[in-house]
CSV table of C-alpha atoms and ligand atoms in Angstrom, one decimal:
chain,number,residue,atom,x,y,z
A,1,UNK,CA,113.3,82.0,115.8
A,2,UNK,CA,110.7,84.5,114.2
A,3,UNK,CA,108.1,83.0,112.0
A,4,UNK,CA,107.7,83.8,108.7
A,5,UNK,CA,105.3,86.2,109.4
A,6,UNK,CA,107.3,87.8,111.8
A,7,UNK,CA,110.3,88.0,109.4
A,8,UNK,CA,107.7,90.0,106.9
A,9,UNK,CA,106.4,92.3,109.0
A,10,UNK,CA,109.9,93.6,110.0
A,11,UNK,CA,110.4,93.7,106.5
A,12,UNK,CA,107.6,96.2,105.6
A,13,UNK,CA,107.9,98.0,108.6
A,14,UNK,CA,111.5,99.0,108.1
A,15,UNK,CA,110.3,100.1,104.3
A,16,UNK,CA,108.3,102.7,106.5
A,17,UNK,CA,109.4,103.6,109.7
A,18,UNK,CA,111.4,106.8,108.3
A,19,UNK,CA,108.3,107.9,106.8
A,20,UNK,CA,105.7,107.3,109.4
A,21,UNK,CA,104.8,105.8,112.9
A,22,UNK,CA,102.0,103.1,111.4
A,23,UNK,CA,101.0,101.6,108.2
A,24,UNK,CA,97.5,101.0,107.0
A,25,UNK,CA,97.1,97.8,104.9
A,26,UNK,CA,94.2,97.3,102.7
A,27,UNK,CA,95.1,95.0,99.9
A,28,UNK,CA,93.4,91.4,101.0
A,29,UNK,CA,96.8,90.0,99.4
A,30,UNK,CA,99.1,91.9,101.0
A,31,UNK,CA,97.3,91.3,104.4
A,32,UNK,CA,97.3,87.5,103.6
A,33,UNK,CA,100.9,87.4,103.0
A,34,UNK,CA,101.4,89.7,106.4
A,35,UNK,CA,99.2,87.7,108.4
A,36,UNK,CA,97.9,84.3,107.4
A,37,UNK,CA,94.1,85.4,106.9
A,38,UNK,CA,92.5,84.1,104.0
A,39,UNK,CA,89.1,86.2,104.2
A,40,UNK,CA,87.9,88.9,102.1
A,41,UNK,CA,87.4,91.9,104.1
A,42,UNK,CA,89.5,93.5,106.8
A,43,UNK,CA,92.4,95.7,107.3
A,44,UNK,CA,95.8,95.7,108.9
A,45,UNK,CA,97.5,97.9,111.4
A,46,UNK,CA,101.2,97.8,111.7
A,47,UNK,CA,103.6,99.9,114.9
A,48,UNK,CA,106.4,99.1,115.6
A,49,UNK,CA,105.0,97.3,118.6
A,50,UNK,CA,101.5,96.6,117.9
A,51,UNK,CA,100.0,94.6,114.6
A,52,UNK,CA,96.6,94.3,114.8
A,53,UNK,CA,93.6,93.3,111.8
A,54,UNK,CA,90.5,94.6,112.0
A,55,UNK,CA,87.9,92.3,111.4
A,56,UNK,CA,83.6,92.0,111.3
A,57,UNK,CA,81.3,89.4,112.0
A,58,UNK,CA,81.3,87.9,108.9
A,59,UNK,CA,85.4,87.0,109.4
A,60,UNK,CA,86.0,87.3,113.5
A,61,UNK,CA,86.6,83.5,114.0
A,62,UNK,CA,88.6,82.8,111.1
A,63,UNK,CA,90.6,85.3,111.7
A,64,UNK,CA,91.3,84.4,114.7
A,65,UNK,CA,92.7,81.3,113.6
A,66,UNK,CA,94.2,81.9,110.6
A,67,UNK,CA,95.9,85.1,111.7
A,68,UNK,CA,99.4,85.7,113.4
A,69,UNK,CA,98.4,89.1,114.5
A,70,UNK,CA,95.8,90.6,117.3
A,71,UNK,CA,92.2,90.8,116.2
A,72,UNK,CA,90.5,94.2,116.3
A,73,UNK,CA,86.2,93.7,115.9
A,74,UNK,CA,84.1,96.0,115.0
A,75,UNK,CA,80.8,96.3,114.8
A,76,UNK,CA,79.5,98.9,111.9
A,77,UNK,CA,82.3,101.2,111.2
A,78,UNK,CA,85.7,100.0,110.4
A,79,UNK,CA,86.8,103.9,110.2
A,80,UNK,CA,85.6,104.1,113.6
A,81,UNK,CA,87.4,101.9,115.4
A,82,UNK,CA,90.2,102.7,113.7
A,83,UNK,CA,90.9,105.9,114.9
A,84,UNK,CA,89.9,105.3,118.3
A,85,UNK,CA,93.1,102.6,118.2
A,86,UNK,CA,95.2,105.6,116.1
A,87,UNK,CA,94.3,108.4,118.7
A,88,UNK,CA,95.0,105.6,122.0
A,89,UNK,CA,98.5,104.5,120.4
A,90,UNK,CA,98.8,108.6,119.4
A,91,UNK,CA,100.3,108.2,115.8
A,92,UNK,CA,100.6,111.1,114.2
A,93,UNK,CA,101.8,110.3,110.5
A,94,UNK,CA,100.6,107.4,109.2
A,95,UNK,CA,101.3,105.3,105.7
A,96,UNK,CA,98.5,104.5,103.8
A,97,UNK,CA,98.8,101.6,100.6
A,98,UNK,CA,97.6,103.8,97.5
A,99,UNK,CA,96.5,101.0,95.8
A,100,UNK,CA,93.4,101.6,98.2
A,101,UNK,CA,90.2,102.9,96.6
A,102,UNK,CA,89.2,106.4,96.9
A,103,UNK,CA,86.3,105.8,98.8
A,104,UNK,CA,88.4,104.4,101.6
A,105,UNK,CA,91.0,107.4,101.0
A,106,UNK,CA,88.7,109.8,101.8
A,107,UNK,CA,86.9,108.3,104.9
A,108,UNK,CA,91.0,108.1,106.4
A,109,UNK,CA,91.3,111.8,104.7
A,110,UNK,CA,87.6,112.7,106.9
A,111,UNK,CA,88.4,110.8,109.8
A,112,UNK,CA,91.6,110.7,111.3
A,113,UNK,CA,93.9,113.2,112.8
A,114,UNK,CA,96.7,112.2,111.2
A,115,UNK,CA,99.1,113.1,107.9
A,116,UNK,CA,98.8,110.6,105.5
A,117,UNK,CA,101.6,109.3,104.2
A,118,UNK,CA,101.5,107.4,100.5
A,119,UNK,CA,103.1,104.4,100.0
A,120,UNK,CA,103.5,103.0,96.7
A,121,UNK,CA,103.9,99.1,96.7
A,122,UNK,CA,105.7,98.6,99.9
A,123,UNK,CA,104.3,94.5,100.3
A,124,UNK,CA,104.3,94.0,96.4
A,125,UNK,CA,107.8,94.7,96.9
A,126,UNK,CA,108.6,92.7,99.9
A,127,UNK,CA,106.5,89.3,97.9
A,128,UNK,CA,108.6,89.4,95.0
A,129,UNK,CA,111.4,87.6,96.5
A,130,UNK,CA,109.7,83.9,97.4
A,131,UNK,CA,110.7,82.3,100.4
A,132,UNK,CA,111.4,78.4,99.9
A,133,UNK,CA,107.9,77.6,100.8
A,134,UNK,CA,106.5,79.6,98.2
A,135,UNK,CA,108.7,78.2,95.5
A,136,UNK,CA,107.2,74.9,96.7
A,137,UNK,CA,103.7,76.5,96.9
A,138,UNK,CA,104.0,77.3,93.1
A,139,UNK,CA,105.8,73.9,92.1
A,140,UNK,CA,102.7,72.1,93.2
A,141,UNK,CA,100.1,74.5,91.8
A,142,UNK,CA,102.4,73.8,88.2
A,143,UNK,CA,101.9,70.1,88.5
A,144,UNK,CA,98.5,70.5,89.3
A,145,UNK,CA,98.3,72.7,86.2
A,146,UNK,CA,100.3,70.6,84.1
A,147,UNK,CA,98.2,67.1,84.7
A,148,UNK,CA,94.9,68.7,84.5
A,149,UNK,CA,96.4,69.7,80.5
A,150,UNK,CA,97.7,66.3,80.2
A,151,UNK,CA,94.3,64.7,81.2
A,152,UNK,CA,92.5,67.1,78.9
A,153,UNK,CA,95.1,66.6,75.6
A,154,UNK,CA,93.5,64.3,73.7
A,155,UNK,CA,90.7,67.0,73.3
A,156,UNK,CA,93.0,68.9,71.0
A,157,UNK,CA,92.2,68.0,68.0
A,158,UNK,CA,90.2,68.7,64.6
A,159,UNK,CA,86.1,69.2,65.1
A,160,UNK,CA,86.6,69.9,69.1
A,161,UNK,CA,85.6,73.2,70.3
A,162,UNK,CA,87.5,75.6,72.2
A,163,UNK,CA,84.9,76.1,74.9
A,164,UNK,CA,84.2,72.1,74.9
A,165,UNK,CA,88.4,72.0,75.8
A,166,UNK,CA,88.4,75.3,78.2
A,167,UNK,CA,85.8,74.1,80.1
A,168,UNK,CA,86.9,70.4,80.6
A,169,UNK,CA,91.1,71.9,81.5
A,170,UNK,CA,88.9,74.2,83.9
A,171,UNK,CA,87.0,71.5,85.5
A,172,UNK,CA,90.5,69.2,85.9
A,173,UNK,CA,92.6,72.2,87.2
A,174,UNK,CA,89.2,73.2,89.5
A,175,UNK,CA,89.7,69.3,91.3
A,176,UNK,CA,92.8,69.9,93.1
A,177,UNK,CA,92.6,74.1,93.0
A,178,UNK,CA,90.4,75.8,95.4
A,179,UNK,CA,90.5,78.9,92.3
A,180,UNK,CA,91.3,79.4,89.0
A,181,UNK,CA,94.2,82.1,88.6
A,182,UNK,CA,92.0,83.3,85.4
A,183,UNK,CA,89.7,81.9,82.8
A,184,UNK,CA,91.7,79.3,80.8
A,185,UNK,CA,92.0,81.1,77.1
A,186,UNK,CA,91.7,78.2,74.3
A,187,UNK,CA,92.5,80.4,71.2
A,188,UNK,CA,92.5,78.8,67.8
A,189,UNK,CA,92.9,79.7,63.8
A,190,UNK,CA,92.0,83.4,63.7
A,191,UNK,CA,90.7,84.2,67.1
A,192,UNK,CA,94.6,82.9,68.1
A,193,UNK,CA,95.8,86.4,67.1
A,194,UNK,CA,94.1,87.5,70.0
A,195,UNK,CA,96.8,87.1,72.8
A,196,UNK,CA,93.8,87.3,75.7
A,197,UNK,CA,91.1,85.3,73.9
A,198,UNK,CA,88.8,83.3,75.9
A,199,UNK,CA,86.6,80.8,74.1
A,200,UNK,CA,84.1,79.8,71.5
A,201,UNK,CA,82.3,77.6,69.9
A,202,UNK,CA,84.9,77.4,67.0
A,203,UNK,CA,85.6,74.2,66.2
A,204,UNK,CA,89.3,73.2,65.7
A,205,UNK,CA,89.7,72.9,62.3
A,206,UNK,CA,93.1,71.5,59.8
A,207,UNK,CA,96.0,74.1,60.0
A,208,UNK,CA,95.2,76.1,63.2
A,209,UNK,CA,97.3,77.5,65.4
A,210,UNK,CA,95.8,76.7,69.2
A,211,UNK,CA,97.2,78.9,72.0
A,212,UNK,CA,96.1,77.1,75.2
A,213,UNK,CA,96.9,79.7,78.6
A,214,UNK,CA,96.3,78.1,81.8
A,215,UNK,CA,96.6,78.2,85.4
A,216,UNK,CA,96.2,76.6,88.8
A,217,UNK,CA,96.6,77.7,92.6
A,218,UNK,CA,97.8,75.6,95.9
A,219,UNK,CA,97.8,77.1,99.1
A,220,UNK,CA,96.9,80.6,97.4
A,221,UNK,CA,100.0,80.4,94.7
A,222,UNK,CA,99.2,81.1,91.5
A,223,UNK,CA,101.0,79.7,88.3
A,224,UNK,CA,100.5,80.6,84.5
A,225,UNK,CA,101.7,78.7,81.5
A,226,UNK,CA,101.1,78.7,77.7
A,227,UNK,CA,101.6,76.1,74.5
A,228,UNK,CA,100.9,76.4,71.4
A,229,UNK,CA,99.6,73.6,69.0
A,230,UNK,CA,99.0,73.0,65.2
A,231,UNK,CA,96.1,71.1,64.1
A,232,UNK,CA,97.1,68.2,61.2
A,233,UNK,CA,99.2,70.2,59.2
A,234,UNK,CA,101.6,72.7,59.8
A,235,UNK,CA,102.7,75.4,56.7
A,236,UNK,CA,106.4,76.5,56.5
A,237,UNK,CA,105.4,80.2,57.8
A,238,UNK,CA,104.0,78.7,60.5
A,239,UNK,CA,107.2,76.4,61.3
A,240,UNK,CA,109.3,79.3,61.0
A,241,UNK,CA,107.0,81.5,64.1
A,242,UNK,CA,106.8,78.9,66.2
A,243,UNK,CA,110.8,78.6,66.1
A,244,UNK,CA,110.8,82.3,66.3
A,245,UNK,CA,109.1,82.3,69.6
A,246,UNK,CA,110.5,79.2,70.8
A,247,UNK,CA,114.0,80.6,70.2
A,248,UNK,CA,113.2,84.2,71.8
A,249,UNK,CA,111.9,82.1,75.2
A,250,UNK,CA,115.0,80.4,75.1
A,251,UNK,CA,116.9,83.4,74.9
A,252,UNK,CA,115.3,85.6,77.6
A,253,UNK,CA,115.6,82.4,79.9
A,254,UNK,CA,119.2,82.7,79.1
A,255,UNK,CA,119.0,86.1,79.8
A,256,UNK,CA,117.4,85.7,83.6
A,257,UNK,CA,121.1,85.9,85.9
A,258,UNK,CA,120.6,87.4,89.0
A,259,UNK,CA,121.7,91.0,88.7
A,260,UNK,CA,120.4,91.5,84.9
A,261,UNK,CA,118.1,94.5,84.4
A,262,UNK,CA,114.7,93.4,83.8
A,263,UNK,CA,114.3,95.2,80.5
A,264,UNK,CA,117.2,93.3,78.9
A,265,UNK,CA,115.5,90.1,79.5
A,266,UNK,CA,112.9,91.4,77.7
A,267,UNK,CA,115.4,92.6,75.0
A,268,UNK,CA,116.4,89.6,74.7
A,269,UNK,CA,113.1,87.9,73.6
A,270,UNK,CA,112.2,91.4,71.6
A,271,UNK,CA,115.4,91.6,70.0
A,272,UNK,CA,114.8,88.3,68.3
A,273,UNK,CA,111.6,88.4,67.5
A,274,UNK,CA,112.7,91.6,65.6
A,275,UNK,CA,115.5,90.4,63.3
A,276,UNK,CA,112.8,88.6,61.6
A,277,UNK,CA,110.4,91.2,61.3
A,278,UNK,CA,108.1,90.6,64.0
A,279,UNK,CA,108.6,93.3,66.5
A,280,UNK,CA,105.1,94.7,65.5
A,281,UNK,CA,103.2,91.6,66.5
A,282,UNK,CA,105.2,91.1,69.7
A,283,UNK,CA,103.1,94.1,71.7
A,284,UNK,CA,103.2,92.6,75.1
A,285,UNK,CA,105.6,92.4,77.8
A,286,UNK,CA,107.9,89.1,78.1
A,287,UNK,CA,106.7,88.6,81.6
A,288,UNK,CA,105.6,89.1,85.0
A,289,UNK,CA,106.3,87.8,88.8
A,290,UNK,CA,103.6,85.3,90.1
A,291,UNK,CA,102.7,84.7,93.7
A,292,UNK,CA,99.5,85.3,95.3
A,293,UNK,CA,98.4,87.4,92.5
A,294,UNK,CA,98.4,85.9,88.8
A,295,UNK,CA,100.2,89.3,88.0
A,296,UNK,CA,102.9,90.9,90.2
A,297,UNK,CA,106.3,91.8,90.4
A,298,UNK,CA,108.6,92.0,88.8
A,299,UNK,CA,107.5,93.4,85.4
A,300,UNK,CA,109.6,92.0,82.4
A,301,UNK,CA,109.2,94.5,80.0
A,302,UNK,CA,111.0,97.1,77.5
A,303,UNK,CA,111.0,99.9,80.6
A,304,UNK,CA,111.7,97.7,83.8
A,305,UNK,CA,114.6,98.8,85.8
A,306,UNK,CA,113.8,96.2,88.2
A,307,UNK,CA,117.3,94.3,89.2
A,308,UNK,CA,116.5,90.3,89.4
A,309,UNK,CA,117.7,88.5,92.3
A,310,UNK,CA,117.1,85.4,93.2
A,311,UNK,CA,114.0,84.2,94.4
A,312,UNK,CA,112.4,85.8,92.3
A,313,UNK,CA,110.0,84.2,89.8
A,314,UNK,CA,108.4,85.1,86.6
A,315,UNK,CA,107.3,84.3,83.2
A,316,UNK,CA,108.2,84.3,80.3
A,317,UNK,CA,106.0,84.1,77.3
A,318,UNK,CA,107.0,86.3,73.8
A,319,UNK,CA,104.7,85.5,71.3
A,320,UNK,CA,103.8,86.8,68.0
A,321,UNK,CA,100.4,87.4,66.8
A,322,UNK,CA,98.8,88.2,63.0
A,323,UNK,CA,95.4,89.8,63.0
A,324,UNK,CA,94.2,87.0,60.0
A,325,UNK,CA,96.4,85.0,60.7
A,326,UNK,CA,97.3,83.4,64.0
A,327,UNK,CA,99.5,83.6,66.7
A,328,UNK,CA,102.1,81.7,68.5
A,329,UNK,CA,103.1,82.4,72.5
A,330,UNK,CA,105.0,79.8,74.7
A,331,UNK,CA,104.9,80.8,78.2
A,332,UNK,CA,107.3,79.2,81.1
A,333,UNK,CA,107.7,80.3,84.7
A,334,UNK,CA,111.2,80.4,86.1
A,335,UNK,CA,113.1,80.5,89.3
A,336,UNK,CA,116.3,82.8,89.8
A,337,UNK,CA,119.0,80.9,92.1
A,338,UNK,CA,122.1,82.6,92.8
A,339,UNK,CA,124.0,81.0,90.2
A,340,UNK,CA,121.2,80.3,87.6
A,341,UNK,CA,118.4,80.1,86.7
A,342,UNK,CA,115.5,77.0,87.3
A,343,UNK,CA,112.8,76.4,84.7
A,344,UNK,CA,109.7,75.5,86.4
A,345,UNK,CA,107.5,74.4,84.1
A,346,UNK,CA,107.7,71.1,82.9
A,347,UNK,CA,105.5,70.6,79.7
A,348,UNK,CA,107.9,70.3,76.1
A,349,UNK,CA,107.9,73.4,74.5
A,350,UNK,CA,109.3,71.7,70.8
A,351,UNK,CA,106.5,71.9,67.9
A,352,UNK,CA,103.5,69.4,68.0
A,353,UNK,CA,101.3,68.9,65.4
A,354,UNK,CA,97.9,67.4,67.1
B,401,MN,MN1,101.3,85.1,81.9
């Protein structure tokens, strides 16, 4: 039985092998999913016998025991050793991620004796289908995400400011998360407009709208979710958006089958959100897969082509936003199964009125 590294590997290698004899990783997420190593800094080399990470000081002995692979050290020059192991194993065209920066473009460009091959997105596109122990990564980095809200509720409420309740929700979700997958946005009255908001010292105040965004991480899995309160006393225009959005995340959920096209899922949130007007203050995509990175594929939006399968999983959060105003975005995460389609999150997405 391969291991589920193993079973990756093959994966990304037969996305190449036409192409080239080797591929050069250099995305720290990518080379985490490939191999197990959590660190910072090194860099992958895949044959199709030999898979070895390159690896400094700083990293050597972790790597050697979080990694499935063969460990490469060197001492000052990464580029170095590099092509001493390309030149040995004689490769000739290699694969390069272009997601790599330019700096490290141009030292492979300088260095090596090879024809560089881009490659746009090869191990993105492997990680959007989740294995089961993904799924179960992110289920657990949701509940962690969901009690750290429930313990931080009762701050939500009028005179609290939205720093005082960002900062507590961090501190919760920071208890059983190693990270945060980004700043937890607290986003009330006016500043809720803003659909990427952070925090101030605004205090909560009769009649808001609060858009609270939030995430967690176990085992490296990200997950993102968004609710929307009212403060006291909700006005009829403000009853209506909030149904608006909740019925346009309904509907794109409805819209998630396996074997949709991304972009109708999005149509189907849009689509709503027009009939009643709002299709100008809807300027953001439905949604977007969520694994090791807060943001991956797939990409639910007006353009994405992307064909869902199952495994896959991804938000989805319309919202609509008045500069002046307010805003309103309710944001789920869902599985695709063969034959449906599993909501994730857990948290009541019906109107309350704090
Ligand atoms: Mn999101």
């Amino acid at each position: 039985m391969a291991n589920k590294y193993e079973v990756r590997v093959k994966k990304v290698f037969d996305k190449i092998s036409s192409s080239s004899e080797a591929f050069l990783i250099t995305n720290m997420k990518n080379i985490r999913y490939l191999t197990g190593f959590k660190g910072s800094f090194g860099i992958v080399l895949l044959t199709e016998k030999n898979f070895f990470l390159f690896i400094d000081f700083r990293y050597f002995e972790q790597a050697k025991k979080e990694s499935a692979c063969e460990i490469i050290f060197f001492k000052d020059s990464w580029i170095e050793t590099i092509s001493r192991v390309i030149e040995e194993l004689q490769i000739k065209k290699l694969s390069f991620e272009v997601t790599c920066t330019y700096d490290t473009f141009l030292k492979l460009k300088e260095s090596l004796k090879v024809e560089l091959i881009p490659q746009h997105y090869v191990v993105e596109n492997v990680r959007k289908f989740k294995e089961i122990e993904e799924i179960k990564n992110i289920q657990e980095a949701i509940k962690i995400a969901e009690n750290a809200f429930l313990e931080t509720k009762e701050l939500i409420r009028e005179g609290v400011t939205e720093k005082i309740i960002a900062k507590t929700l961090e501190n919760k979700i920071k208890e059983y998360s190693d990270t945060l997958p980004f700043p937890v946005i607290v986003a009330s009255g006016e500043n809720s407009s803003m659909p990427h908001w952070r925090y101030s010292d605004r205090k909560l105040k009769k009649g808001d709208f609060v858009i609270i965004d939030w995430g967690a991480e176990y085992n490296g899995y990200f997950c993102d979710m968004t609710r929307t309160f009212i403060i006291k006393e909700a006005s009829e225009k403000q009853k209506e958006i909030y149904k608006i959005v909740q019925n346009a995340n309904i509907q794109a959920i409805k819209a998630c089958g396996s074997d949709t096209l991304a972009k109708e899922i999005d149509a189907a949130a849009r689509n709503l959100i027009k009939q009643f007007d709002y299709g100008d203050n809807f300027g953001h995509a439905t949604g977007h897969g969520v694994g090791l990175d807060i943001h991956e594929f797939p990409k639910i939006n007006a353009q994405s082509e992307e064909i869902i399968k199952p495994g896959m999983i991804f938000t989805i959060e319309p919202g609509i936003y008045i500069e002046g105003f307010g805003g309103v975005r309710i944001e789920d995460m869902v599985v695709v199964k063969e034959n449906s389609v599993e909501i994730l999150t857990n948290l009541s997405k019906e109107l309350e009125i704090l």
